[in-house]
Structure formats: structure tokens, C-alpha cells
GROMACS .gro file of C-alpha atoms in nm:
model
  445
    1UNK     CA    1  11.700  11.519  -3.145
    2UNK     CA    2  11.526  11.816  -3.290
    3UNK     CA    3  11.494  12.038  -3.550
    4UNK     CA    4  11.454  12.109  -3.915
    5UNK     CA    5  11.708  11.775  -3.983
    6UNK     CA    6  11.906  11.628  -4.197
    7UNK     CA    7  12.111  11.497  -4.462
    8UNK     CA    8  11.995  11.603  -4.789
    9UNK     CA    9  12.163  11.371  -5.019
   10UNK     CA   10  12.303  11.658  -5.265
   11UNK     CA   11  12.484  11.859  -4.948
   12UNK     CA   12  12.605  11.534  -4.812
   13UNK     CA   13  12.763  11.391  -5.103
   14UNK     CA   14  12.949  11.729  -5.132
   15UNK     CA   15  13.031  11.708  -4.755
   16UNK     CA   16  13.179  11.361  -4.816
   17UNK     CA   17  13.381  11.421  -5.139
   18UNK     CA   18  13.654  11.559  -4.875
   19UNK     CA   19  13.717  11.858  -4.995
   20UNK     CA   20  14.065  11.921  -4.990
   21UNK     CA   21  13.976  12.310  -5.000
   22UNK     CA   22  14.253  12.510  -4.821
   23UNK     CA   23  14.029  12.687  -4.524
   24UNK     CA   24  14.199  12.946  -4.289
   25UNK     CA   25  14.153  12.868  -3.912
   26UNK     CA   26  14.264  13.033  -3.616
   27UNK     CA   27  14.537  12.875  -3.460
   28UNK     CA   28  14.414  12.758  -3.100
   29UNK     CA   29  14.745  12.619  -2.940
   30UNK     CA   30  14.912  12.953  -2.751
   31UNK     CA   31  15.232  12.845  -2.593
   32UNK     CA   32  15.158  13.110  -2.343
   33UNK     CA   33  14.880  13.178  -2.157
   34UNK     CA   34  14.819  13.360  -1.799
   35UNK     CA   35  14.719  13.028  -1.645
   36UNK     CA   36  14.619  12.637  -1.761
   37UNK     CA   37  14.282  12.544  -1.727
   38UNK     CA   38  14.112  12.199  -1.700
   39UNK     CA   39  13.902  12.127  -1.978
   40UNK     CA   40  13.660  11.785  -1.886
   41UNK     CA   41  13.490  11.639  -2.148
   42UNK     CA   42  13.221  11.322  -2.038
   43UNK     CA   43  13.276  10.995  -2.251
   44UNK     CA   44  13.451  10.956  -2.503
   45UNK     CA   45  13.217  10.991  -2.780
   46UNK     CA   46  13.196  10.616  -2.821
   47UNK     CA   47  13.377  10.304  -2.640
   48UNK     CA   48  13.455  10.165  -2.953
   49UNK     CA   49  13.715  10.413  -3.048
   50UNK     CA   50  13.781  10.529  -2.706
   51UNK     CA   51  14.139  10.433  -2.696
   52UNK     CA   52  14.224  10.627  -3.042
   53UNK     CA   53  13.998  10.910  -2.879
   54UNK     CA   54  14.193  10.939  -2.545
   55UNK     CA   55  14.527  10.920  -2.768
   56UNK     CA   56  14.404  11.207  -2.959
   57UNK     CA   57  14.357  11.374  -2.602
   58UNK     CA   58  14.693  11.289  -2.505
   59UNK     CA   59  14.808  11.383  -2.804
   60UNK     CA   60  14.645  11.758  -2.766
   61UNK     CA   61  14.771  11.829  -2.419
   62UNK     CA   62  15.119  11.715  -2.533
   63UNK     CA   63  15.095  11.986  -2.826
   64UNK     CA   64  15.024  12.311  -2.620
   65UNK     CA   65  15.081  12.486  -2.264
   66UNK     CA   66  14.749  12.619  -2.191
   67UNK     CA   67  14.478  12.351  -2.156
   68UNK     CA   68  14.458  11.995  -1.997
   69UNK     CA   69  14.195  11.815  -2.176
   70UNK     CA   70  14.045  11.550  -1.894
   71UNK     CA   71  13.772  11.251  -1.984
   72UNK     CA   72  13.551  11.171  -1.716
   73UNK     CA   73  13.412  10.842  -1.763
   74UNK     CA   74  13.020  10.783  -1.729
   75UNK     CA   75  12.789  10.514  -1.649
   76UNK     CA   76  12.723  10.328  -1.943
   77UNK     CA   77  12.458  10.162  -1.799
   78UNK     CA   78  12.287  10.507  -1.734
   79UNK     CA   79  12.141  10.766  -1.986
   80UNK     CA   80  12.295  11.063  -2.103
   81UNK     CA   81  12.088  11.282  -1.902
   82UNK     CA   82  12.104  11.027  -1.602
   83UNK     CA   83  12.484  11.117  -1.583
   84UNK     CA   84  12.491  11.452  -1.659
   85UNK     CA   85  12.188  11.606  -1.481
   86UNK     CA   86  12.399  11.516  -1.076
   87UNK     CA   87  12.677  11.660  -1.254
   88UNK     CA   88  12.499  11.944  -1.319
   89UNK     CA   89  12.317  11.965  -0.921
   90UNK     CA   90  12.685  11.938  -0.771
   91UNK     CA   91  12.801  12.205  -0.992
   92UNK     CA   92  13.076  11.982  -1.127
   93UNK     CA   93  12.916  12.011  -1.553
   94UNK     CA   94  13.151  11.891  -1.763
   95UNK     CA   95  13.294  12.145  -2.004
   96UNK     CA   96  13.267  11.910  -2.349
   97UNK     CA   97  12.928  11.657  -2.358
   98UNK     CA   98  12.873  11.430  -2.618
   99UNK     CA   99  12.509  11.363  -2.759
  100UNK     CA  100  12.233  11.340  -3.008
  101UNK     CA  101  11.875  11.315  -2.882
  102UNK     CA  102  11.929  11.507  -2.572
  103UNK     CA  103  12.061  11.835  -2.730
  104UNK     CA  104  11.672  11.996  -2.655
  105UNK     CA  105  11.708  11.899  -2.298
  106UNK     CA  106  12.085  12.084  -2.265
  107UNK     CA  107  11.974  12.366  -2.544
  108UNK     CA  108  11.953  12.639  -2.266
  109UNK     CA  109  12.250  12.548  -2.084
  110UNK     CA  110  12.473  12.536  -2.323
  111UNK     CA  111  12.708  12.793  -2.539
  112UNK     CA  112  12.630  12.895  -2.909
  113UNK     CA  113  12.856  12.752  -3.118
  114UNK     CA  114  12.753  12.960  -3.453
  115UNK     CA  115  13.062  13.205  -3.552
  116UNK     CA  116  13.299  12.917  -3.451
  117UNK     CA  117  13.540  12.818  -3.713
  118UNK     CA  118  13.402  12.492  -3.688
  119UNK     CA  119  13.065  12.588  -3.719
  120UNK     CA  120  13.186  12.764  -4.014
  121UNK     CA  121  13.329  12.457  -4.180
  122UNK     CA  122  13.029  12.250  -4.213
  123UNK     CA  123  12.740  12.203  -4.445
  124UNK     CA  124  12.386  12.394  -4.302
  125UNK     CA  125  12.204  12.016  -4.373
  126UNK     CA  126  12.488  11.874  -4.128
  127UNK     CA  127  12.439  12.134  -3.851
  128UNK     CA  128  12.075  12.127  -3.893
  129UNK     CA  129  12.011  11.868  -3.585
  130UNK     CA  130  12.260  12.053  -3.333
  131UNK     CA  131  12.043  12.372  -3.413
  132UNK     CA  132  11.757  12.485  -3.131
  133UNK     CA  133  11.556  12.794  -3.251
  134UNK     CA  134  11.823  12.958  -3.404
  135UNK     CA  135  12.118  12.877  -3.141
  136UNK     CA  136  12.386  12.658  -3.299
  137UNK     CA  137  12.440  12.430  -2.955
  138UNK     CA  138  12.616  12.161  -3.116
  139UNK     CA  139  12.917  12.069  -3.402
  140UNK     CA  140  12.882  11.755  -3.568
  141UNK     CA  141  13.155  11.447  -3.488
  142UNK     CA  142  13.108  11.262  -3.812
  143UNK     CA  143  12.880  11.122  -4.038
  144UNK     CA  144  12.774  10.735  -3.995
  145UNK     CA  145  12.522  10.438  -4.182
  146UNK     CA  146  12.371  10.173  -4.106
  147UNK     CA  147  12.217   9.893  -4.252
  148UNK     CA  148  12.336   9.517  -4.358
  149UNK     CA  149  12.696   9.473  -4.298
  150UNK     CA  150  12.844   9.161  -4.466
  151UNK     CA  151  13.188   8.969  -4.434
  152UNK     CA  152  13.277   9.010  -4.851
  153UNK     CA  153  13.509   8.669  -4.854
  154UNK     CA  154  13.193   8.463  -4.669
  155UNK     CA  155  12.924   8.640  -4.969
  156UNK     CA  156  13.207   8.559  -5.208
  157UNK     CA  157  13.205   8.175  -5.135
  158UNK     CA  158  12.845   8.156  -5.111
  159UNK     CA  159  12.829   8.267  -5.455
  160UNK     CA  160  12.643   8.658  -5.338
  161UNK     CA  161  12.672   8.956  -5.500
  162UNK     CA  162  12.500   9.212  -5.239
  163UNK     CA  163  12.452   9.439  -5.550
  164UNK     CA  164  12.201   9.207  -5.695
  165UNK     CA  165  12.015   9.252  -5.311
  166UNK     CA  166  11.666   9.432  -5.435
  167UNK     CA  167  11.383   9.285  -5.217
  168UNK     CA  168  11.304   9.092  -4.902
  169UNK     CA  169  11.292   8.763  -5.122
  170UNK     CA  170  11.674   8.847  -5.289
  171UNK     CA  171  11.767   8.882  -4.906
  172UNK     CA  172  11.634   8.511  -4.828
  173UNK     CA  173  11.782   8.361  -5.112
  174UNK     CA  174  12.092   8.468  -5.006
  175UNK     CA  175  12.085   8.386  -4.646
  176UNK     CA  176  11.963   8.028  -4.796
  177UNK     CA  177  12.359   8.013  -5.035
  178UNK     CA  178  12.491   8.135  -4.736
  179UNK     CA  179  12.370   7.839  -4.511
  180UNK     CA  180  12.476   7.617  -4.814
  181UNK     CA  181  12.775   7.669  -4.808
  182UNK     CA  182  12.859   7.601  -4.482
  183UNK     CA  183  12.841   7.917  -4.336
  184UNK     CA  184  12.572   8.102  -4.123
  185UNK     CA  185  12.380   8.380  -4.291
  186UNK     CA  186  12.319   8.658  -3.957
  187UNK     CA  187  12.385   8.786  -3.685
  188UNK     CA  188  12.061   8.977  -3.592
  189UNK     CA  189  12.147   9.127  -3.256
  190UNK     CA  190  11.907   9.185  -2.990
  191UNK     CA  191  12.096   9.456  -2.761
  192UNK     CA  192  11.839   9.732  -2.679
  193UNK     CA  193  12.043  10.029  -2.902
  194UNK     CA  194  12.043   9.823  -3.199
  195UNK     CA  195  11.695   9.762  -3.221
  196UNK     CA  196  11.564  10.095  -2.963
  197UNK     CA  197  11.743  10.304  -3.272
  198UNK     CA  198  11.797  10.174  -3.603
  199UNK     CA  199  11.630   9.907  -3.642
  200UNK     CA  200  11.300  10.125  -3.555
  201UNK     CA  201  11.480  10.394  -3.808
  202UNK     CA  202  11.410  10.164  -4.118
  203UNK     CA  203  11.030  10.191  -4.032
  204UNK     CA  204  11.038  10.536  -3.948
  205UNK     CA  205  11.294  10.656  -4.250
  206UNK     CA  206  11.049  10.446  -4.498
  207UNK     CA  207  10.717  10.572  -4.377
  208UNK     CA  208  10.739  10.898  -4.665
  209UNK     CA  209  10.928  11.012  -4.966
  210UNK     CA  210  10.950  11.324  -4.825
  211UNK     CA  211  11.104  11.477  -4.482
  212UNK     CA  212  10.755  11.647  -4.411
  213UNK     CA  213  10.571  11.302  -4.509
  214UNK     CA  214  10.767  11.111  -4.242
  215UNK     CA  215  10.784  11.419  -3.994
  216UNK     CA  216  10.385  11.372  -4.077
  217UNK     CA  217  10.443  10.992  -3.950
  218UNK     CA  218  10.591  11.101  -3.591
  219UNK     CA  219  10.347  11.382  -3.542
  220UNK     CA  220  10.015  11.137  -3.593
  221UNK     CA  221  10.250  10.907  -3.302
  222UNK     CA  222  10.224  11.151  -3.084
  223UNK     CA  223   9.864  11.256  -3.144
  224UNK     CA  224   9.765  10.891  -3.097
  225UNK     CA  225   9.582  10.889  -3.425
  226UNK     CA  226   9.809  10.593  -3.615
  227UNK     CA  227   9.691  10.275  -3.679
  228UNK     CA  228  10.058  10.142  -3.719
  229UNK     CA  229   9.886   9.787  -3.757
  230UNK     CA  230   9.712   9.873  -4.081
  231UNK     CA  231  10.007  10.062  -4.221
  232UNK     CA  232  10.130   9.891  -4.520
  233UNK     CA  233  10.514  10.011  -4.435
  234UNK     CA  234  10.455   9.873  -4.081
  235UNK     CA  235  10.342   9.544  -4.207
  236UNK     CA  236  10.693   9.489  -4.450
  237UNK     CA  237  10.891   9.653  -4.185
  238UNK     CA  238  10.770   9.364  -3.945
  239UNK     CA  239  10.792   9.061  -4.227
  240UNK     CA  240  11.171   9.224  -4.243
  241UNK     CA  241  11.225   9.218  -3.898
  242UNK     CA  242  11.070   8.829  -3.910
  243UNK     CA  243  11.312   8.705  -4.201
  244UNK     CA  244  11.629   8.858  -3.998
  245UNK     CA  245  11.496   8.666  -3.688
  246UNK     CA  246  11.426   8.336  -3.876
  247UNK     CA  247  11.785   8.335  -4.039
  248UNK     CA  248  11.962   8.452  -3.693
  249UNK     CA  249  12.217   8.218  -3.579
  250UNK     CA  250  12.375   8.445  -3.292
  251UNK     CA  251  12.284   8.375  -2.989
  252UNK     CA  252  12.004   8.569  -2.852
  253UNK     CA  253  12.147   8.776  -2.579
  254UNK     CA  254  11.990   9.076  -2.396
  255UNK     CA  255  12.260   9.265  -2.259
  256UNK     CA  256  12.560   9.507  -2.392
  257UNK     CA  257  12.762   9.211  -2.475
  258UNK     CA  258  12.571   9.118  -2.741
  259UNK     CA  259  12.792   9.378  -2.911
  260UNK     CA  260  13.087   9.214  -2.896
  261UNK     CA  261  12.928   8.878  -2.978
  262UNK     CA  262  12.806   9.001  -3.296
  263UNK     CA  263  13.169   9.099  -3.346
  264UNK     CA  264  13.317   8.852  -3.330
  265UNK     CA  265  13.105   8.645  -3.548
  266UNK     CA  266  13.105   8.852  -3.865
  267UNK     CA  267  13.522   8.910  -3.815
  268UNK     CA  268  13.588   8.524  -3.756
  269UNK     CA  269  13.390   8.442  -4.096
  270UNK     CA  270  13.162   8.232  -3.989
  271UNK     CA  271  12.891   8.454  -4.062
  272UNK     CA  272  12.761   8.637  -4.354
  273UNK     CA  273  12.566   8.955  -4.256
  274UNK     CA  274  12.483   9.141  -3.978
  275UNK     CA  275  12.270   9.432  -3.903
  276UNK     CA  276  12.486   9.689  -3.741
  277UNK     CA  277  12.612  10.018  -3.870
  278UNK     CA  278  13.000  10.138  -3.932
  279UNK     CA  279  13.092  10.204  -3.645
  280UNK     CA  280  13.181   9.844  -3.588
  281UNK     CA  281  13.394   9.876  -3.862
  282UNK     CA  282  13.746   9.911  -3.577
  283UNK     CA  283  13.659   9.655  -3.425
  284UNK     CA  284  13.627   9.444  -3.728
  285UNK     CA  285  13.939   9.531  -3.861
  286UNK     CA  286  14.154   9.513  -3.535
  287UNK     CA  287  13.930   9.100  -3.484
  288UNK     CA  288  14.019   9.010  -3.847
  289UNK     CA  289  14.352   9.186  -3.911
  290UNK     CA  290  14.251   9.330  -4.261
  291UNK     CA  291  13.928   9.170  -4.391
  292UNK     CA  292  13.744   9.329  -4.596
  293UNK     CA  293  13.359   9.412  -4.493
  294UNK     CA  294  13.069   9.594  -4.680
  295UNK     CA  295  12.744   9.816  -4.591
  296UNK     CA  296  12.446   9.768  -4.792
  297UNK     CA  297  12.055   9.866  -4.796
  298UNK     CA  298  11.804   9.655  -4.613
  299UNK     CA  299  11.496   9.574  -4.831
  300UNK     CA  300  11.199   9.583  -4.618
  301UNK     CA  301  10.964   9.505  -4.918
  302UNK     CA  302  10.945   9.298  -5.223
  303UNK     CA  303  10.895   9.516  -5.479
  304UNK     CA  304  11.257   9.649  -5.586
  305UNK     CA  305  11.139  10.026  -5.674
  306UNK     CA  306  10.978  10.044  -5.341
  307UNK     CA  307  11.128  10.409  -5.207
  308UNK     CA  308  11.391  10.311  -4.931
  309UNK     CA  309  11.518   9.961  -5.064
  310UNK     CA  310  11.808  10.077  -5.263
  311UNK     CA  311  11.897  10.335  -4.990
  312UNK     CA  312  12.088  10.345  -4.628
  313UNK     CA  313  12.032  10.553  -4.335
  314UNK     CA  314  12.312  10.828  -4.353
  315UNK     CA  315  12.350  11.093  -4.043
  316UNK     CA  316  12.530  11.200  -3.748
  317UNK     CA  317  12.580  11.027  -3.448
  318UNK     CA  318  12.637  11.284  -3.226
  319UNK     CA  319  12.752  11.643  -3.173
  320UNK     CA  320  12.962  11.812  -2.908
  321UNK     CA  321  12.862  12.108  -2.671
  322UNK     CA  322  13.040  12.294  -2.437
  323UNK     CA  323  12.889  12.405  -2.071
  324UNK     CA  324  12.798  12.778  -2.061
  325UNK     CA  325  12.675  12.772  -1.677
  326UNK     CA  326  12.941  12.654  -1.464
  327UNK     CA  327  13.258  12.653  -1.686
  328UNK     CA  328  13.480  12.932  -1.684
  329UNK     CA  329  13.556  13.110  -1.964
  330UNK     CA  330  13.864  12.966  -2.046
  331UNK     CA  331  13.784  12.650  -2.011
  332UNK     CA  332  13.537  12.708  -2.243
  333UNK     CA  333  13.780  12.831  -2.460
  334UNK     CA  334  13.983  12.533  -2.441
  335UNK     CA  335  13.663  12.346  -2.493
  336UNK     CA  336  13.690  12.506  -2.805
  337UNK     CA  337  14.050  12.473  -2.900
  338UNK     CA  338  14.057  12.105  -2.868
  339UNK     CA  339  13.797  12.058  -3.062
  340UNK     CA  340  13.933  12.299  -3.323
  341UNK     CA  341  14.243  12.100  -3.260
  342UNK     CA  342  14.058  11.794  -3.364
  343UNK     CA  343  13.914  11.887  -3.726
  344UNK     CA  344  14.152  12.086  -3.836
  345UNK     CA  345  14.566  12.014  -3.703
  346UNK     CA  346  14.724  11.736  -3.959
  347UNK     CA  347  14.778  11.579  -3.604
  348UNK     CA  348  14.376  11.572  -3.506
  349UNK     CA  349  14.285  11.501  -3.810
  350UNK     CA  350  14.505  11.196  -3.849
  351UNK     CA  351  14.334  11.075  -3.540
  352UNK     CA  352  13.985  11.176  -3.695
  353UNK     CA  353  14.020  11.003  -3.990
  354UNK     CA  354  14.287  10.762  -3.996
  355UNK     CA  355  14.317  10.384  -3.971
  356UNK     CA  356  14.216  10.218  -3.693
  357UNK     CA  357  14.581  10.043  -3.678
  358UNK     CA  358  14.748  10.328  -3.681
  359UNK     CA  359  14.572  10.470  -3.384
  360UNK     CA  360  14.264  10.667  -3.565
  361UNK     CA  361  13.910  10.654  -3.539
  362UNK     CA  362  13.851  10.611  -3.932
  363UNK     CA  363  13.547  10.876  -3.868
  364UNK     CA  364  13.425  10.982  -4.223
  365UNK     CA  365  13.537  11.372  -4.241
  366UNK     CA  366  13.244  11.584  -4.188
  367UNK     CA  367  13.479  11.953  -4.203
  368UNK     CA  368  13.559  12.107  -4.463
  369UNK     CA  369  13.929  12.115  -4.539
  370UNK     CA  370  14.062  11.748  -4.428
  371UNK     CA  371  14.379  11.642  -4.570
  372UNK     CA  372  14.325  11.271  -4.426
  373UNK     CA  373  14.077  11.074  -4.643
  374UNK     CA  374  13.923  10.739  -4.503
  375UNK     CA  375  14.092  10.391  -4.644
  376UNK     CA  376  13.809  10.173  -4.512
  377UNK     CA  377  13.618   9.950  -4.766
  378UNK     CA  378  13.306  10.072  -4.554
  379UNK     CA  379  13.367  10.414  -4.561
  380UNK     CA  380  13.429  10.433  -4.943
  381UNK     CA  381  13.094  10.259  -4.972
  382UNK     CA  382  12.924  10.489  -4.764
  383UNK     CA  383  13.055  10.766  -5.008
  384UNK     CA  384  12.956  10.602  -5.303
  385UNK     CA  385  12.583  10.578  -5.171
  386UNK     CA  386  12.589  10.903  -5.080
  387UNK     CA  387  12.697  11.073  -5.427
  388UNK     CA  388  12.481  10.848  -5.561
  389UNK     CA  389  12.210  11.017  -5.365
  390UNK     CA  390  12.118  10.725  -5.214
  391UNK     CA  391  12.044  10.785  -4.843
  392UNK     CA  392  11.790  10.804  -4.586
  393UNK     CA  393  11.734  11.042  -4.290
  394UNK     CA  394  11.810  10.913  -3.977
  395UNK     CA  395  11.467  10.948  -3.822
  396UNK     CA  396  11.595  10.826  -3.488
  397UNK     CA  397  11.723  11.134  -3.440
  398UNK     CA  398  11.444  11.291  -3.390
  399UNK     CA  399  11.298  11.067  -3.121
  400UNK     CA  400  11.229  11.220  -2.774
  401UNK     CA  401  11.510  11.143  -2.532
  402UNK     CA  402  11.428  10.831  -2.362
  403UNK     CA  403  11.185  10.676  -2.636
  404UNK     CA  404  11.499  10.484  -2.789
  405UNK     CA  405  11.498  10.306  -2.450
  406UNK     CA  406  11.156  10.282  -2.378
  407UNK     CA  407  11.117  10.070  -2.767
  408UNK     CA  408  11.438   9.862  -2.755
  409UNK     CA  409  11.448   9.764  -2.372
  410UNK     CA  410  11.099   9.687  -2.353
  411UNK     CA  411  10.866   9.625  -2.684
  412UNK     CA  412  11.135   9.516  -2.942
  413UNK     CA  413  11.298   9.263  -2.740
  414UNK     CA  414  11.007   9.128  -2.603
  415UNK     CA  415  10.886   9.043  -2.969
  416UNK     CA  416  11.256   8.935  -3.093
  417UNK     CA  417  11.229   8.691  -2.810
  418UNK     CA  418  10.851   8.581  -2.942
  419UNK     CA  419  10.677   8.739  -2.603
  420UNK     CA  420  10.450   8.950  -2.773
  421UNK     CA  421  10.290   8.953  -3.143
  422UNK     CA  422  10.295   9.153  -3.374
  423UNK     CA  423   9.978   9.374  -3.337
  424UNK     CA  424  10.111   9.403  -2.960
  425UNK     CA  425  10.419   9.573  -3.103
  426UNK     CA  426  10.229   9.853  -3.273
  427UNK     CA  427   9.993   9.884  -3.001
  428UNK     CA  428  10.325   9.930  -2.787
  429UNK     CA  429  10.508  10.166  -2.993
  430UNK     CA  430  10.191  10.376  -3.061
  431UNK     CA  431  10.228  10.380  -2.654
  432UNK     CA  432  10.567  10.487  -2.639
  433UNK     CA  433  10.517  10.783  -2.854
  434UNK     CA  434  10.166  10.897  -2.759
  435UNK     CA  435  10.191  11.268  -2.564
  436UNK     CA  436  10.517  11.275  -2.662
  437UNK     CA  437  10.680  11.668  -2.725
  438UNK     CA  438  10.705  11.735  -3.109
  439UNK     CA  439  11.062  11.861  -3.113
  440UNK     CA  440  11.039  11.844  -3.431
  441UNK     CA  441  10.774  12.114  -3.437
  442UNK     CA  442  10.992  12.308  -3.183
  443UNK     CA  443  10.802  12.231  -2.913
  444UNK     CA  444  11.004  12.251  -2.597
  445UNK     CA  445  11.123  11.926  -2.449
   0.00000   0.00000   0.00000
């Protein structure tokens, strides 16, 4: 990921009061046009929504004459880049891609998305991560947070209030009602994502109080001048990560279905917490037909006014770019239209935004302009920490492409599993980083 990020907390809360402010766009569905184009798009942003996502496609094509919006499924089990780059060699580039940390490695092949309507509908702090030297390369899908996620009617028997969650020692004393009371306190999952991305985000997101300070924190990485073993952050980051693997009673599992363990085992109740973000929130709902479930900060110290412990990692997943080498130029104007389409028709955003029962993708509006507010539990949370200024940058965003992997697949699972210690984990993650480029800095990727 890049750039001059992220979310300050004053420009998101404003993002996610969804404004209802009228905004004029440019109508993109023509029901003429001299000829109908293919528009591909790889993925489907992510497989969790992916049915609402190719309804909202089908949807789309159904409303206009001029474009046929196509997904072209990937390799999950294969990079970003590792499916896009043959695409690219065979000349066959998709005209939409889907990404986060890779938009420096597709920043020169890709079209500038600045005087777009869309672009024009978002907050600067929001764009800030899809911008390369100037060139606006990507739009923004949503905003997302993660953190503790908690089954409300299994906290509620136990006797927890997850407001009254300040410090590492509140989060043990709750795990220990939980187990009381019949239930099991977490589901800490190992899959590689979980723990490559976010769960190496809490470190990285507490390390400063200030975007520079932690920016500061991945540049001395890359140098190879930190000691992460003698940082006091490190240390509580690792007695954090300790506590969630002592209370886990999911089965350790390696692999992607992990995911749906995890699932399964906050939906059916038998579990209080979980660390996982909300974008598990459709699959919740559609496993427990209606429960309710919460987000809330995870305390990586015990002092309660530590910076960070009151807070949750707020930011975008991911932001969409459309193929300036091999696409045509009307496809890559019907890249454009869909996408327009998307954020802006009552139709797309009803798909954006709405339930997951009702066929949406209950993404938290990130445009300007919505109509279609979010009736999640999760997502209302989300907003509540967010005017409350209460968020933390998604640091993982920054992270060179491939590190994500390199950290989850490799030193974080070996210590969840108990193969390495704890000073092997720094020395591995100092590894990971050192010679690293500074995209941060600008340097080129």
C-alpha cells in the first residue's frame, strides 16, 4: 500500500455520518451506443459477499445496452500479482482489479481516476492510499474494522459488558465468566491473513501516537536498526497475542478453512469472542439468522490510558482500478460506468449497502450521497467509534506486497503453533522487513 495514508478520525467520522447530500452525477447507462463492449473485472472484491457482488453485476448488465460486465475468477490460493501479472504477459488484463497493497506495483499501468465523479465523491483522507505521486489509480470500495468481535447474547449470559473492556487483565477476566458459564471464551484463528495482516496491524498501529511516529516504526524495519525485542509495545503486543492463544478453544487449523470454522463458532453461540474484522459480519448473520454481534478494541496493555486500547483499526480494504494498457477505451469506459453504477444508482447502492438477506453486501458507504444507510449492529458500532474519534490507521496497508504473506504463512504461525519463541518472532519479522522499499517514502516498488 503506499502513500501519505489514512483515516484521520475527523474526515472519517464525516465520511461515515452518510451524508444524505444530494450530489449530481453523470448518468452512465446510454441505451444506445455504437457497439457493447466486455467489461472483465478479476474477483469479486471478496468471496464473502461474492454472491450479492455478482447479483449487483447481473443486476447492471440487466439495466443498460452498452456494457457486459464479466467476473473472471482467480486463484485464491495465488497472490494478487501472481494472477494478474500472466494476465498481463498474454495480453488478456482485466479491465476492473481489485486490491490494496499492490496498487504501487500496477501504479504505471493503470488509468487516473482523479476528475471521476467518484473520485469526486470521496473524502482526500479516504483516497489517500489509492494515490501514487499525484495519480489517483484507485477509488475506495468501503471502509472496514477490525478488532474483537463478540456474540452479544453469549457476553450477556456470562455477565460481560465489553464496554467495561480497558486492559489485557479486563480481557482475561472476561474470557474466565465466559468459560464459567458454560461457554468458550475465543476463537483465535490461525489462517495466514488473519494474523499476516491484522493481527501484525495492532503492533504496528500502536507503535506511535502519531502517523509520522509509526511511519518512523516501518522505516527503522527496513533499515534493520529495530530492536523489536526490547520494544516495550512489542513486548504487550506479544503478552496479547499469548492471552488470545491461552483462552483459544478453536481448533488450530492452518489453512483457508479456518475461516469458516471460526464462523461458525461465534454464530452457533458457543463462543464468546473472536478476533476477526466486519467483514464476517454476512456470514454471521446468514449462520445465525439475526443474532446480534459487536466489534470492540483489543487492549494490548494493562494500563487503560495506554494510546490504542480504547481504539479499532478503521480503513479500506481495497480499491478498484481500471487497465489503461490493453483495454479499449470503451471498455474502460464501462469500467467506469459500472462502478459509477455501483455508488451512486438507488439500485447499486442497495446492493452496496443493504442487508445481507436481502441480497446486499452491508458495505459501510464510503461516497458521498448514499440514500441506503447500514442496519447492522456492527456497522453502527463502527460509526459510533469513528465519530467518537476513536480509530487507528490501518498500518497493514502500508506493508510491501508480499510481506503480509511472508509474516502470517511463515513466522506467526509458527509461534501460534509454539515452534518458535518469542525473541525468534522479532528476529523474524525484523527479517521480513529488512531492505524492504519504503513506499511510504515514495520509493518505487
Amino acid at each position: 500500500m503506499k502513500k501519505s495514508m489514512k483515516l484521520g478520525a475527523l474526515a472519517l467520522a464525516s465520511t461515515l455520518s452518510l451524508s444524505l447530500i444530494a450530489v449530481a452525477t453523470p448518468s452512465a447507462s446510454a441505451n444506445t451506443c455504437p457497439r457493447k463492449a466486455t467489461v472483465t473485472m478479476l474477483g469479486t472484491i471478496k468471496p464473502e459477499i461474492q454472491d450479492q457482488f455478482l447479483a449487483a453485476v447481473a443486476d447492471y448488465n440487466k439495466a443498460q445496452n452498452c456494457y457486459t460486465v464479466k467476473s473472471v475468477p482467480g486463484d485464491r490460493k495465488l497472490t494478487f500479482l501472481q494472477n494478474v501479472t500472466p494476465m498481463y504477459a498474454a495480453k488478456n488484463a482485466p479491465t476492473i482489479m481489485y486490491t490494496l497493497q499492490e496498487i504501487p506495483d500496477m501504479a504505471d499501468k493503470v488509468l487516473d481516476l482523479k476528475l471521476t465523479p467518484l473520485a469526486r465523491l470521496v473524502s482526500k483522507s479516504l483516497l489517500a492510499s489509492g494515490n501514487v505521486n499525484g495519480r489517483q489509480v484507485g477509488v475506495p470500495s468501503t471502509a472496514e474494522a477490525f478488532g474483537l468481535l463478540y456474540n452479544k447474547k453469549v457476553l450477556d449470559k456470562a455477565g460481560v459488558d465489553p464496554s467495561k473492556i480497558a486492559t489485557r487483565a479486563d480481557l482475561e477476566a472476561a474470557f474466565k465468566k465466559i468459560e464459567a458459564s458454560g461457554k468458550k471464551p475465543l476463537h483465535f484463528s490461525a489462517i495466514w491473513w488473519s494474523l499476516g495482516a491484522h493481527f501484525t496491524n495492532i503492533f504496528h498501529t500502536n507503535v506511535g501516537k502519531t502517523k509520522e511516529a509509526r511511519l518512523a516504526g516501518l522505516d527503522a524495519l527496513v533499515a534493520g536498526k529495530a530492536d523489536l525485542a526490547n520494544n516495550a509495545t512489542f513486548k504487550n503486543w506479544v503478552a496479547t497475542m499469548d492471552l488470545l492463544k491461552k483462552y483459544n478453544a478453536g481448533k488450530v487449523n492452518l489453512t483457508d478453512t479456518e475461516y469458516d470454522a471460526s464462523i461458525a463458532n461465534l454464530a452457533g453461540g458457543d463462543f464468546g469472542f473472536m478476533f476477526q474484522g466486519n467483514w464476517t459480519e454476512p456470514n454471521l448473520i446468514t449462520a445465525s439468522k439475526g443474532d446480534d454481534f459487536g466489534l470492540m478494541p483489543l487492549p494490548i496493555s494493562n494500563n487503560a490510558k495506554d494510546y490504542g486500547n480504547d481504539s479499532i483499526p478503521v480503513g479500506v480494504p481495497g480499491y478498484f482500478m481500471i487497465d489503461a494498457q490493453q483495454s479499449t477505451k470503451w471498455q474502460q469506459k464501462g469500467a467506469l460506468d459500472f462502478l459509477t453504477w455501483l455508488y451512486t444508482s438507488p439500485a447499486g447502492q442497495k446492493r452496496v449497502a443493504g442487508p445481507v438477506e436481502e441480497g446486499g453486501m452491508s458495505f459501510i458507504p464510503v461516497y458521498k450521497g448514499f440514500k441506503v444507510e447500514p442496519k447492522t449492529y456492527m456497522a453502527k458500532e463502527i460509526s459510533k467509534f469513528a465519530s467518537a474519534g476513536k480509530t487507528l490507521d490501518w498500518m497493514n496497508s502500508y506493508y510491501p506486497a508480499g510481506l503480509q504473506e511472508e509474516v502470517g504463512k511463515v513466522s506467526m504461525q509458527q509461534y501460534f503453533t509454539d515452534k518458535i519463541s518469542a525473541a525468534d518472532l522479532a528476529k523474524a519479522i525484523e527479517a521480513a522487513w529488512k531492505g524492504k522499499p519504503k513506499t511510504w517514502r515514495g520509493e518505487a516498488a
